[in-house]
Amino acid sequence: MDLSLNKRWAPVLLALGSLLLIAGIACGGDSDEGDGGGSSSAAAPAKAAPAEKAAPAAKAEAAATAKPAAAGKSGSAAKDAAPAATVAKDAPAATKAPSGSSGGPEGELIRAFTTLESVYGIGYVGPYRGSATNQIGGLEEGLFVFEDGNPMTPFLIDTWDIDPAGTRVQMTLKEGIDWQNPIGYEDKDFGELNAAELVEWFNRSNATTNPESTYGDSGDFAAIFLEAKVIDEYSLEIGLVTPVYYCLPVSQFGCLSAARGVHKVTSADTEGIDWARAHHIGTGPYVQGECTPGDRCTMHALTEHWRQVGNVASITGIQVPEATTQIAMLKNGAIDMTVLDYKLLPDVVADGFTFLETMPGGFVGQSILFPGNLWEHSHARTAEPLEPWAGPTLEMDYPWIGNPWGHAGGTCTDGDGAGHDLCGNAPYTDVDNPAGMDDMEQARLVRLALSTAIDRGAINSSLLNDIGTPIYSEYMGPEYPGWDATRMTGCWDWIGNKITCAGTSEDVPWKIDDADLDVAGALLDAAGYPLVGGKRQGFEKLTLQAYAAEAGPVGLEVADTIMSDWARLGIEIEGLIEDYGGVISPRMRQRIQYLPVLKNGDVHSNVYPIDWPLPTVDTSSSRPGWGVGFESQPGAKWLFEILGEQDASVRADKHLNWVDYSMYWLQYAGVFQVPKGIVVNDRIKSWNGYQQHYSNVSGNPEFIVLN
């Protein structure tokens, strides 16, 4: 979208809050990357040859004095893809199959990244972050893509089905789709993507079949898939953990929390593990060229491809940590595109650059997660005892964490109440609950008070200049399917039953009245934390962790605003910024994080079908893979109910009920969402890719059209 022309964006030229839109392979990621993946029309499969190698980009240190790059040319339009076989209810807009030129690749584009990762050629032994090749995109392709509202539109897959009992899925690949050779290895024959290769990718990636896997989607696979097995040359079968009829975690869109495409893993056997780590092999229209960790990496277009030839011969990603340097390089033509803090956009846009939405209609949001609310006693898939009462999140009586189990002063035993099939006792003695109120209700009121105190309107106005919208949960807000500002949640018990609203248990509106400190204060009073002398009695210091996540550095400024709002309630507040990938993510993975975190979970954005189940990682189902740090028994149950339901309208109702439950219990306090996009120069005419749930910039660079 051109900020200078569209009225919705005109206010951006006045004053913008900071935001770095970064694309990640999954919500736990921490780098500005895109997912490789699919696209539009298909030609007959053919062995591809790499395009002529483009000249390497100048080093970032010298780029500030470089001459502008020459403009490329666009070719003729490609055929439109066939429509999806099914359309989900209330599908988001802007999900038509992309189209792009097919006149052959030429020219070079340079894209700056704040952090450019190393190449991780085989994900199952790589770190929990994206490869530089995925940040740039175009190398991996999805088995399925999101088209016309259907996230399971076959792509690399020709046909697929799930048996009536929901016990297994069979998939048959398109034939003749080759693994593409990295630059410098054109003489090697890496073969084609067949069932044997796909089975190895599944089984080495899946945490169930390979507990040592560090693949970003390992837990998401484990929640759905058992062992994959070859049927014939192009067909395979995978057992399912429970019946699943709607979607599988194998779509470029990111259905069920997994968004990466297929890549060759057997190169570890044929070429050696070290070679395979450093050379990423996929089936896409771009191939890996020269890559230097933390410096630059180039992807080269193929001159032939089974579906779409890129217009740009080479795309080089370079690491440029400082935004001021990125802007200088944009202005002198040393780079062609980059993601930028929004507060820096006015001058950049005034100089003729464009903020381009590469997946129009997609927003990325940010919420406060309340980790430590672990309300599952057993693993949802394996029934393994989890014993949350023995973990660090319940070592103390944190006001925002509800304890449905026992404690030193009020013990529980297995089977002594609903949800207590297994039960245990936290080490503290709970002495601060008001008469007749349990710890779960007390903590719910605290979380509701904290959410009510947030001035979302001021954040959107002062930091985002009204280009975004408030959201009230990770699960729901304006621009989401099913949004209804007048809807109330109803009242729920913690194990997922609707109850009569009474006493402090009242309906929570989907659209909360922001910044109502009187209501927020009354909620804290009711929870047993009275205000005396300007300080909430019994409420120890609250630490908010903030992270420049998928919504970018603006989150750090938003965190300051939120902490100011909370301090006005009489709560002692401090902020804590730690490295997400190295510190917070491992704690979330291990379910030992107890401090609230301002970032986003696995919903990530507004773009999904309304009959989609909510994320696997919000339950124990993704263990031992990444999770958001809270879990609930009803969520674990509803996940598989929705997956196993064949009626789309029933799935949609169950989805909305789950939203109601989560908003009543305030598992998330939603804050804001903003459009996804990237700043580009006038060499780039358009870039319309498939909707990708976990990316802020399209992973389909083959659809870039040059002026």
XYZ file of C-alpha atoms in Angstrom:
707
model
C 0.000 0.000 0.000
C 1.333 3.428 -0.945
C 1.228 5.578 2.177
C 1.276 8.757 0.149
C -1.914 7.923 -1.734
C -4.220 6.023 0.565
C -6.353 8.099 2.955
C -6.252 5.427 5.623
C -2.508 5.920 5.767
C -2.311 9.681 5.330
C -1.916 10.332 9.074
C 1.309 8.330 9.000
C 3.017 11.408 7.615
C 2.424 13.258 10.860
C 3.911 11.101 13.610
C 4.273 7.352 13.918
C 5.151 5.063 16.761
C 7.982 2.633 16.304
C 7.327 -0.695 14.692
C 9.577 -3.161 12.991
C 7.595 -5.651 11.008
C 9.532 -8.881 11.065
C 8.483 -12.111 9.455
C 9.012 -15.354 11.337
C 8.492 -18.999 10.677
C 6.550 -19.347 13.884
C 5.454 -17.246 16.716
C 8.372 -18.128 18.882
C 10.819 -16.791 16.291
C 12.943 -13.721 16.807
C 14.228 -12.603 13.434
C 12.829 -10.598 10.520
C 12.344 -13.513 8.197
C 9.797 -14.875 5.731
C 8.566 -18.360 5.103
C 9.436 -19.950 1.808
C 6.414 -21.264 0.018
C 3.901 -21.530 -2.698
C 2.314 -19.506 -5.388
C 0.079 -19.575 -8.409
C -0.154 -21.330 -11.744
C 1.660 -24.541 -12.636
C 3.463 -25.417 -15.825
C 4.657 -28.904 -16.692
C 7.358 -30.061 -14.277
C 10.839 -29.551 -15.645
C 14.370 -29.794 -14.318
C 15.315 -26.222 -13.480
C 18.581 -24.497 -14.182
C 19.850 -21.574 -12.116
C 19.813 -18.130 -13.624
C 23.065 -16.382 -14.372
C 24.629 -15.389 -11.069
C 24.231 -11.707 -10.245
C 27.169 -9.646 -9.023
C 27.554 -9.728 -5.239
C 26.237 -6.752 -3.311
C 28.664 -4.253 -1.849
C 29.520 -4.683 1.810
C 27.134 -2.935 4.195
C 29.955 -0.827 5.578
C 30.563 0.762 2.192
C 26.964 0.782 1.015
C 26.198 4.286 2.203
C 28.182 5.658 -0.758
C 27.003 3.168 -3.364
C 25.255 4.175 -6.603
C 21.574 3.347 -7.080
C 20.963 -0.048 -8.659
C 19.570 -0.220 -12.171
C 15.866 -0.902 -12.486
C 14.734 -4.329 -13.668
C 12.031 -5.125 -16.211
C 8.742 -6.893 -15.746
C 7.430 -9.640 -18.001
C 4.052 -10.975 -19.029
C 1.415 -12.039 -16.532
C 1.247 -15.658 -15.416
C -1.877 -17.735 -15.518
C -4.190 -17.555 -12.532
C -4.247 -20.627 -10.331
C -7.287 -22.871 -10.186
C -9.659 -22.005 -7.348
C -9.553 -23.952 -4.099
C -11.738 -27.028 -3.791
C -13.409 -25.765 -0.626
C -13.996 -22.402 0.950
C -13.976 -21.910 4.714
C -16.749 -19.970 6.404
C -16.139 -16.204 6.726
C -12.818 -16.405 4.914
C -10.649 -13.270 5.118
C -10.427 -10.947 2.152
C -7.431 -10.769 -0.174
C -6.829 -14.489 -0.441
C -6.999 -14.920 -4.196
C -4.137 -16.757 -5.816
C -1.277 -14.363 -6.536
C -0.081 -13.685 -10.025
C 3.254 -12.431 -11.235
C 5.299 -11.865 -14.350
C 6.902 -14.799 -16.112
C 9.153 -13.079 -18.586
C 12.261 -14.549 -17.024
C 14.525 -13.406 -14.219
C 16.766 -10.374 -14.503
C 18.247 -7.749 -12.232
C 19.093 -7.829 -8.552
C 17.367 -6.642 -5.391
C 19.047 -5.963 -2.065
C 17.075 -6.332 1.146
C 18.408 -5.211 4.528
C 17.723 -7.192 7.695
C 18.413 -6.024 11.205
C 19.660 -9.551 11.879
C 20.509 -11.978 9.107
C 20.663 -15.527 10.384
C 23.027 -18.286 9.373
C 21.900 -20.956 6.929
C 20.237 -23.900 8.633
C 19.923 -26.431 5.845
C 18.338 -29.220 7.894
C 15.872 -27.916 10.431
C 15.716 -30.940 12.685
C 19.259 -30.281 13.986
C 19.197 -26.491 13.721
C 18.474 -23.887 16.396
C 14.952 -22.692 17.053
C 15.121 -19.843 14.579
C 14.796 -19.351 10.852
C 17.452 -19.814 8.235
C 18.699 -16.825 6.240
C 17.284 -18.570 3.187
C 13.821 -18.574 4.767
C 14.165 -14.931 5.732
C 14.630 -14.085 2.049
C 12.179 -16.726 0.837
C 11.533 -18.579 -2.375
C 13.471 -21.749 -1.601
C 10.916 -23.895 0.240
C 7.391 -24.623 -0.973
C 4.404 -25.708 1.071
C 2.514 -28.928 0.636
C -0.621 -26.750 0.803
C -1.356 -23.011 0.542
C -4.117 -20.617 1.615
C -6.279 -19.804 -1.400
C -9.833 -18.469 -1.562
C -10.266 -18.978 2.172
C -9.008 -22.560 2.172
C -5.669 -23.089 3.971
C -5.487 -26.655 2.657
C -5.423 -25.952 -1.077
C -3.093 -28.641 -2.509
C 0.212 -27.315 -3.813
C 3.094 -29.783 -3.846
C 0.405 -32.332 -3.046
C -1.730 -33.703 -5.874
C -4.420 -35.514 -3.864
C -5.041 -36.219 -0.189
C -7.650 -37.711 2.067
C -8.361 -38.591 5.675
C -10.053 -41.907 6.405
C -13.617 -41.829 7.813
C -12.383 -42.742 11.293
C -9.880 -39.892 11.283
C -7.016 -42.254 12.075
C -4.714 -41.560 9.143
C -4.034 -39.147 6.301
C -2.798 -40.230 2.894
C -1.067 -37.782 0.567
C 0.108 -38.173 -2.996
C 2.726 -35.776 -4.320
C 2.768 -34.149 -7.718
C 5.258 -36.040 -9.857
C 8.458 -34.676 -11.355
C 9.171 -31.918 -8.825
C 12.937 -31.798 -8.393
C 15.105 -30.744 -5.509
C 16.951 -27.682 -6.761
C 20.742 -27.424 -6.732
C 22.472 -24.750 -4.656
C 24.821 -22.495 -6.614
C 28.134 -24.271 -7.126
C 26.607 -27.734 -7.111
C 24.846 -27.691 -10.475
C 26.535 -30.928 -11.511
C 24.952 -32.916 -8.683
C 21.661 -34.749 -9.036
C 19.728 -34.397 -5.796
C 16.764 -36.248 -7.257
C 13.114 -35.415 -6.888
C 10.708 -34.927 -4.041
C 9.119 -38.341 -3.624
C 7.340 -40.175 -0.821
C 10.554 -41.552 0.669
C 12.027 -38.047 0.935
C 8.838 -36.593 2.384
C 8.605 -39.378 4.965
C 12.163 -38.642 6.102
C 11.316 -34.929 6.448
C 8.253 -35.711 8.554
C 9.859 -38.317 10.801
C 13.131 -36.480 11.428
C 11.242 -33.244 12.185
C 8.483 -34.687 14.399
C 9.226 -34.642 18.140
C 7.234 -37.863 18.543
C 9.284 -39.879 16.056
C 12.523 -37.982 16.766
C 12.613 -36.651 20.352
C 15.949 -34.957 19.613
C 14.437 -32.785 16.872
C 14.926 -29.038 17.316
C 12.834 -28.190 14.251
C 10.618 -25.194 14.911
C 7.506 -27.190 14.008
C 8.494 -30.363 15.887
C 5.904 -29.952 18.638
C 3.197 -28.962 16.176
C 3.842 -32.130 14.168
C 3.877 -34.183 17.367
C 0.440 -32.878 18.364
C -1.097 -34.239 15.156
C 1.133 -36.833 13.482
C 2.396 -40.278 14.353
C 5.002 -41.997 12.181
C 4.931 -41.366 8.429
C 5.248 -44.398 6.150
C 5.804 -44.840 2.407
C 2.965 -46.389 0.388
C 4.493 -46.143 -3.079
C 6.827 -43.854 -5.004
C 4.717 -40.730 -4.562
C 2.242 -41.652 -1.822
C 2.612 -41.801 1.931
C 0.483 -42.378 4.985
C 0.694 -40.792 8.425
C -1.188 -41.938 11.481
C -3.080 -39.229 13.356
C -2.981 -38.732 17.120
C -6.752 -38.158 17.147
C -9.306 -37.641 14.368
C -8.497 -34.555 12.307
C -10.720 -33.578 9.384
C -10.210 -29.894 8.816
C -6.578 -28.915 8.520
C -3.081 -30.247 9.084
C 0.169 -28.491 10.101
C 1.588 -28.692 6.581
C 0.309 -25.516 4.923
C 2.411 -22.502 4.001
C -0.354 -20.513 5.680
C 0.549 -21.884 9.101
C -2.475 -24.032 9.853
C -2.123 -25.581 13.329
C 0.965 -23.570 14.170
C 3.372 -24.901 11.526
C 4.384 -22.842 8.491
C 7.676 -24.115 7.097
C 7.866 -25.803 3.715
C 9.501 -29.065 2.762
C 13.289 -29.216 2.527
C 15.680 -32.072 1.765
C 16.990 -33.780 4.911
C 18.616 -36.878 3.382
C 21.528 -34.725 2.218
C 22.811 -35.320 5.752
C 23.204 -38.996 4.783
C 24.640 -38.510 1.306
C 26.731 -35.347 1.727
C 27.518 -35.384 5.432
C 25.916 -33.562 8.321
C 28.147 -30.478 8.137
C 27.488 -29.976 4.415
C 23.745 -30.460 4.943
C 23.644 -27.901 7.738
C 25.202 -25.280 5.472
C 23.250 -26.007 2.263
C 19.494 -25.557 2.204
C 17.788 -27.525 -0.566
C 14.156 -27.008 -1.500
C 11.858 -27.222 -4.516
C 11.125 -23.507 -4.923
C 11.937 -21.078 -7.742
C 15.007 -19.719 -5.903
C 18.159 -21.516 -4.782
C 20.831 -20.764 -2.230
C 23.928 -18.940 -3.392
C 26.787 -17.372 -1.453
C 25.989 -16.910 2.251
C 28.133 -15.490 5.039
C 26.548 -15.729 8.514
C 25.674 -12.356 9.973
C 26.666 -10.565 6.768
C 24.862 -11.521 3.552
C 23.098 -14.308 1.723
C 21.993 -14.414 -1.906
C 19.133 -16.367 -3.441
C 19.209 -16.934 -7.203
C 16.218 -17.403 -9.493
C 15.847 -20.467 -11.689
C 15.242 -20.010 -15.405
C 12.772 -22.915 -15.388
C 10.417 -24.045 -12.682
C 7.392 -26.318 -12.402
C 5.025 -23.434 -11.637
C 6.534 -19.935 -11.498
C 9.801 -18.332 -12.584
C 10.807 -15.335 -10.511
C 11.135 -11.934 -12.148
C 14.236 -10.968 -10.173
C 17.439 -12.860 -10.956
C 18.923 -12.538 -7.484
C 17.849 -11.274 -4.092
C 20.551 -10.579 -1.548
C 19.838 -10.163 2.120
C 22.396 -8.155 4.052
C 22.682 -7.498 7.762
C 22.331 -3.822 8.656
C 21.583 -3.514 12.390
C 21.024 0.245 12.533
C 17.837 1.790 11.156
C 19.588 5.061 10.324
C 22.012 3.154 8.128
C 19.154 1.302 6.473
C 17.474 4.613 5.631
C 20.687 6.074 4.214
C 21.089 2.972 2.061
C 17.482 3.232 0.855
C 18.019 6.844 -0.130
C 21.209 6.251 -2.095
C 19.931 3.049 -3.732
C 22.287 0.660 -1.960
C 19.282 -1.359 -0.816
C 15.842 -1.745 -2.337
C 13.730 -2.811 0.613
C 13.740 -3.165 4.371
C 11.405 -3.247 7.343
C 11.562 -0.067 9.426
C 10.319 1.367 12.668
C 7.066 3.154 11.897
C 8.190 6.286 13.666
C 10.886 6.614 10.993
C 8.474 6.287 8.077
C 7.240 9.883 7.621
C 10.521 11.220 6.246
C 11.147 8.021 4.295
C 7.708 8.120 2.674
C 8.079 11.828 1.964
C 11.223 10.975 0.030
C 9.204 8.776 -2.332
C 9.393 5.339 -0.739
C 6.372 3.090 -0.246
C 5.116 0.927 2.580
C 4.045 -2.179 0.650
C 1.625 -4.728 2.062
C 2.861 -7.936 0.455
C -0.148 -9.888 1.785
C -2.949 -7.293 1.735
C -5.488 -7.599 4.524
C -3.116 -9.179 7.001
C -2.481 -7.580 10.392
C 0.005 -8.592 13.072
C -0.972 -8.159 16.690
C 0.610 -7.965 20.088
C -0.861 -9.035 23.411
C 0.129 -9.621 26.992
C 0.531 -13.315 27.652
C -0.002 -14.573 31.195
C 2.319 -17.602 31.426
C 2.320 -19.772 34.500
C -1.428 -20.428 34.415
C -0.925 -24.158 33.921
C -4.302 -25.787 34.405
C -3.611 -29.219 32.889
C -2.542 -32.061 35.145
C -1.735 -34.498 32.336
C -0.351 -34.304 28.817
C -3.233 -34.001 26.355
C -1.761 -36.584 23.980
C 0.264 -38.968 26.126
C -1.492 -38.696 29.548
C 1.942 -38.209 31.117
C 1.589 -36.490 34.536
C 2.669 -32.838 34.273
C 2.568 -31.837 37.979
C 2.321 -28.049 37.438
C 1.998 -27.539 41.209
C 5.633 -28.645 41.587
C 7.039 -26.127 39.106
C 8.469 -22.626 39.543
C 5.298 -20.881 38.368
C 3.582 -21.893 41.628
C 6.513 -21.515 44.004
C 4.883 -18.267 45.186
C 1.355 -16.904 45.195
C 1.670 -14.564 42.214
C -1.498 -12.423 42.018
C -1.962 -12.927 38.248
C -1.503 -16.722 38.315
C -4.498 -18.835 39.261
C -3.868 -22.049 41.186
C -6.673 -24.613 40.675
C -4.749 -27.192 42.699
C -3.863 -27.237 46.370
C -1.373 -25.364 48.529
C 0.363 -25.866 51.843
C -2.582 -24.491 53.788
C -5.290 -26.203 51.768
C -4.230 -29.502 50.307
C -5.879 -31.453 47.530
C -5.726 -35.101 46.490
C -6.340 -36.976 43.280
C -10.000 -37.036 42.328
C -11.267 -34.712 45.036
C -12.955 -32.350 42.589
C -13.764 -31.615 38.960
C -10.555 -31.332 36.940
C -8.574 -32.972 39.741
C -8.030 -36.393 38.187
C -4.488 -35.749 39.336
C -3.806 -33.112 41.957
C -0.952 -31.775 44.024
C 0.008 -28.930 46.306
C 2.050 -25.786 45.773
C 4.547 -24.990 48.555
C 3.049 -21.673 49.675
C 0.080 -21.058 51.960
C -2.667 -19.024 50.298
C -3.882 -16.495 52.862
C -4.967 -13.482 50.808
C -8.164 -14.635 49.086
C -11.340 -12.761 50.079
C -13.923 -14.841 51.908
C -15.630 -17.298 49.582
C -13.250 -16.608 46.676
C -10.802 -19.206 45.371
C -7.416 -18.428 43.905
C -8.601 -18.930 40.315
C -11.253 -16.196 40.607
C -8.893 -13.891 42.484
C -6.246 -14.156 39.741
C -8.886 -13.783 36.995
C -10.020 -10.498 38.511
C -6.411 -9.302 38.642
C -5.828 -10.121 34.979
C -9.126 -8.476 34.019
C -8.159 -5.362 35.996
C -4.782 -5.191 34.262
C -6.444 -5.522 30.844
C -9.103 -2.928 31.675
C -6.469 -0.381 32.720
C -4.675 -0.437 29.343
C -5.339 2.672 27.269
C -5.463 0.959 23.880
C -6.890 4.013 22.173
C -4.003 6.201 23.325
C -1.487 3.563 22.242
C -3.029 3.400 18.785
C -3.199 7.182 18.533
C 0.119 8.250 20.021
C 2.382 5.348 19.115
C 0.686 3.953 16.005
C -0.994 7.129 14.751
C -4.286 5.297 14.236
C -3.015 2.999 11.512
C -3.802 -0.038 13.648
C -6.720 -1.102 15.789
C -7.061 -2.190 19.409
C -7.505 -5.888 20.060
C -8.850 -7.431 23.244
C -7.361 -10.890 23.061
C -4.841 -12.682 20.908
C -7.924 -14.544 19.717
C -10.256 -11.713 18.756
C -10.491 -8.107 17.649
C -11.525 -5.867 14.744
C -10.563 -7.310 11.320
C -10.826 -10.854 12.747
C -13.417 -13.275 11.355
C -16.433 -13.404 13.634
C -15.708 -10.091 15.382
C -18.746 -8.738 17.241
C -18.139 -5.691 19.432
C -21.419 -6.296 21.280
C -20.765 -9.925 22.207
C -20.347 -10.993 25.841
C -18.361 -14.016 26.929
C -20.804 -15.478 29.401
C -19.361 -17.020 32.577
C -17.262 -20.173 32.710
C -15.674 -22.421 35.271
C -12.005 -23.197 34.782
C -12.651 -26.637 33.295
C -14.807 -25.247 30.495
C -18.412 -25.410 31.686
C -20.810 -22.500 31.260
C -21.968 -21.300 34.686
C -24.479 -18.783 35.988
C -22.947 -15.344 36.356
C -23.095 -14.333 40.026
C -21.094 -12.269 42.484
C -17.755 -11.249 41.005
C -18.303 -13.659 38.094
C -19.746 -11.368 35.424
C -19.867 -11.339 31.629
C -16.756 -9.911 30.031
C -17.441 -7.852 26.881
C -15.413 -8.676 23.785
C -14.792 -4.933 23.462
C -13.500 -3.716 26.804
C -13.851 -0.068 27.805
C -10.216 0.965 27.723
C -8.363 2.856 30.422
C -11.168 2.663 32.963
C -9.065 2.958 36.097
C -12.143 3.138 38.336
C -13.413 -0.243 37.131
C -9.899 -1.704 37.179
C -9.400 -0.450 40.733
C -12.712 -1.906 41.841
C -11.708 -5.283 40.400
C -8.469 -5.224 42.394
C -10.413 -4.235 45.510
C -12.748 -7.191 44.966
C -9.734 -9.463 44.485
C -8.430 -8.548 47.922
C -5.815 -5.961 47.012
C -7.121 -2.684 48.492
C -5.503 0.661 47.756
C -4.006 2.172 50.924
C -1.784 5.227 50.777
C -1.487 4.928 47.003
C -0.242 1.308 47.129
C -2.083 -1.958 46.554
C -1.774 -3.936 49.757
C -0.511 -7.473 49.374
C 0.392 -6.957 45.701
C 4.128 -7.362 45.352
C 6.104 -5.858 42.487
C 4.799 -6.758 39.015
C 7.419 -7.227 36.313
C 6.399 -6.961 32.664
C 8.692 -8.471 30.088
C 8.694 -6.905 26.641
C 10.251 -8.171 23.461
C 10.627 -6.752 19.966
C 8.633 -9.656 18.598
C 6.725 -10.043 15.357
C 5.169 -6.629 15.908
C 8.598 -5.082 16.378
C 10.317 -2.531 18.638
C 7.120 -0.544 19.064
C 6.324 -3.198 21.655
C 8.997 -1.759 23.915
C 7.354 1.669 23.830
C 3.914 0.112 24.242
C 5.240 -1.728 27.292
C 6.306 1.567 28.844
C 2.798 2.952 28.313
C 1.155 -0.140 29.795
C 3.429 -0.062 32.832
C 2.474 3.572 33.341
C -1.220 2.614 33.198
C -0.682 -0.165 35.741
C 1.339 2.057 38.057
C -1.674 4.387 38.254
C -3.551 1.496 39.889
C -1.092 1.613 42.781
C 0.953 -1.396 41.679
C 4.738 -1.249 41.876
C 5.916 -1.923 38.326
C 9.188 -2.666 36.617
C 10.130 -3.728 33.102
C 12.562 -6.453 32.148
C 13.969 -6.892 28.658
C 15.730 -10.175 27.952
C 16.761 -11.927 24.773
C 13.770 -13.849 23.523
C 15.474 -16.602 21.562
C 18.139 -17.300 24.170
C 16.223 -16.711 27.408
C 12.450 -16.246 27.227
C 11.685 -18.816 24.519
C 13.441 -21.670 26.360
C 11.521 -20.771 29.524
C 8.267 -20.756 27.572
C 9.190 -24.095 25.988
C 9.827 -25.578 29.426
C 6.672 -23.958 30.879
C 8.645 -22.258 33.662
C 7.981 -18.624 32.654
C 5.767 -16.859 35.228
C 6.205 -13.172 34.369
C 3.690 -11.574 31.955
C 5.174 -11.056 28.478
C 4.167 -8.471 25.883
C 4.515 -10.178 22.501
C 2.285 -12.481 20.521
C 1.473 -16.129 20.767
C 0.692 -18.478 17.921
C -2.420 -16.760 16.580
C -0.066 -14.017 15.361
C -2.577 -12.271 13.100
C -6.182 -11.703 12.111
C -6.054 -13.913 9.022
C -7.569 -17.327 9.602
C -10.864 -19.081 8.828
C -13.486 -18.807 11.543
C -13.774 -22.585 11.844
C -10.094 -22.918 12.664
C -9.159 -24.421 16.042
C -7.140 -22.166 18.288
C -3.442 -22.911 18.649
C -2.019 -26.259 19.629
C 0.685 -24.475 21.616
C -1.895 -22.930 23.964
C -2.339 -26.406 25.427
C -0.056 -29.235 26.527
C -0.524 -30.840 23.104
C 2.620 -29.198 21.737
C 4.889 -30.441 24.531
C 7.863 -30.846 24.368
C 7.746 -28.194 21.652
C 7.284 -24.475 22.206
C 4.223 -23.211 24.073
C 2.901 -19.852 25.217
C 3.350 -20.817 28.874
C -0.291 -21.299 29.855
C -2.514 -24.340 29.373
C -6.114 -25.326 30.073
C -7.999 -28.593 30.173
C -10.908 -27.318 28.051
C -8.549 -25.934 25.416
C -6.820 -29.296 25.138
C -10.199 -30.999 24.763
C -11.681 -28.469 22.328
C -8.626 -28.572 20.085
C -9.293 -32.169 19.151
C -13.065 -31.724 19.095
C -12.734 -29.002 16.454
C -10.188 -30.954 14.458
C -12.423 -34.000 14.548
C -15.618 -32.161 13.552
C -16.636 -32.466 9.895
C -19.348 -29.770 9.961
C -17.805 -26.327 9.344
C -20.626 -24.476 11.121
C -20.150 -26.593 14.237
C -16.403 -25.964 14.101
C -17.076 -22.219 13.889
C -19.362 -22.306 16.943
C -16.785 -24.277 18.918
C -14.106 -21.794 17.864
C -16.156 -18.868 19.178
C -16.925 -20.694 22.420
C -13.206 -21.164 22.953
C -12.722 -17.439 22.315
C -15.397 -16.700 24.934
C -13.711 -18.946 27.504
C -10.266 -17.471 26.926
C -11.520 -13.886 27.048
C -13.456 -14.605 30.255
C -10.386 -16.121 31.898
C -8.090 -13.460 30.360
C -5.410 -15.828 29.118
C -4.353 -12.962 26.866
C -4.822 -9.233 27.238
C -4.878 -8.021 23.653
C -3.345 -4.618 22.950
C -3.017 -3.686 19.248
C -2.623 -4.886 15.686
C -1.082 -3.166 12.671
C -0.862 -3.967 8.944
C 2.026 -6.129 7.794
C 4.461 -4.798 5.221
C 7.878 -3.650 4.070
C 9.382 -0.367 2.816
C 10.410 -0.502 -0.857
C 11.832 1.854 -3.435
C 10.319 2.688 -6.819
C 11.991 -0.272 -8.535
C 9.345 -2.513 -7.007
C 5.887 -2.216 -8.540
C 3.999 -4.897 -6.611
C 4.380 -8.007 -4.497
C 1.216 -9.962 -3.805
C 1.833 -13.315 -2.146
C -0.303 -15.886 -0.427
C -1.575 -15.081 3.025
C 0.910 -16.487 5.515
C -0.228 -16.533 9.087
C 3.247 -16.386 10.609
C 4.965 -13.937 8.264
C 4.840 -10.184 8.074
C 6.486 -10.109 4.656
C 5.603 -12.588 1.931
C 7.811 -15.649 1.541
C 7.031 -15.654 -2.192
C 9.619 -13.298 -3.754
C 8.883 -14.894 -7.124
C 5.815 -12.619 -7.224
C 7.770 -9.393 -6.990
C 7.008 -7.332 -10.082
C 9.498 -4.639 -11.025
C 8.737 -1.324 -12.661
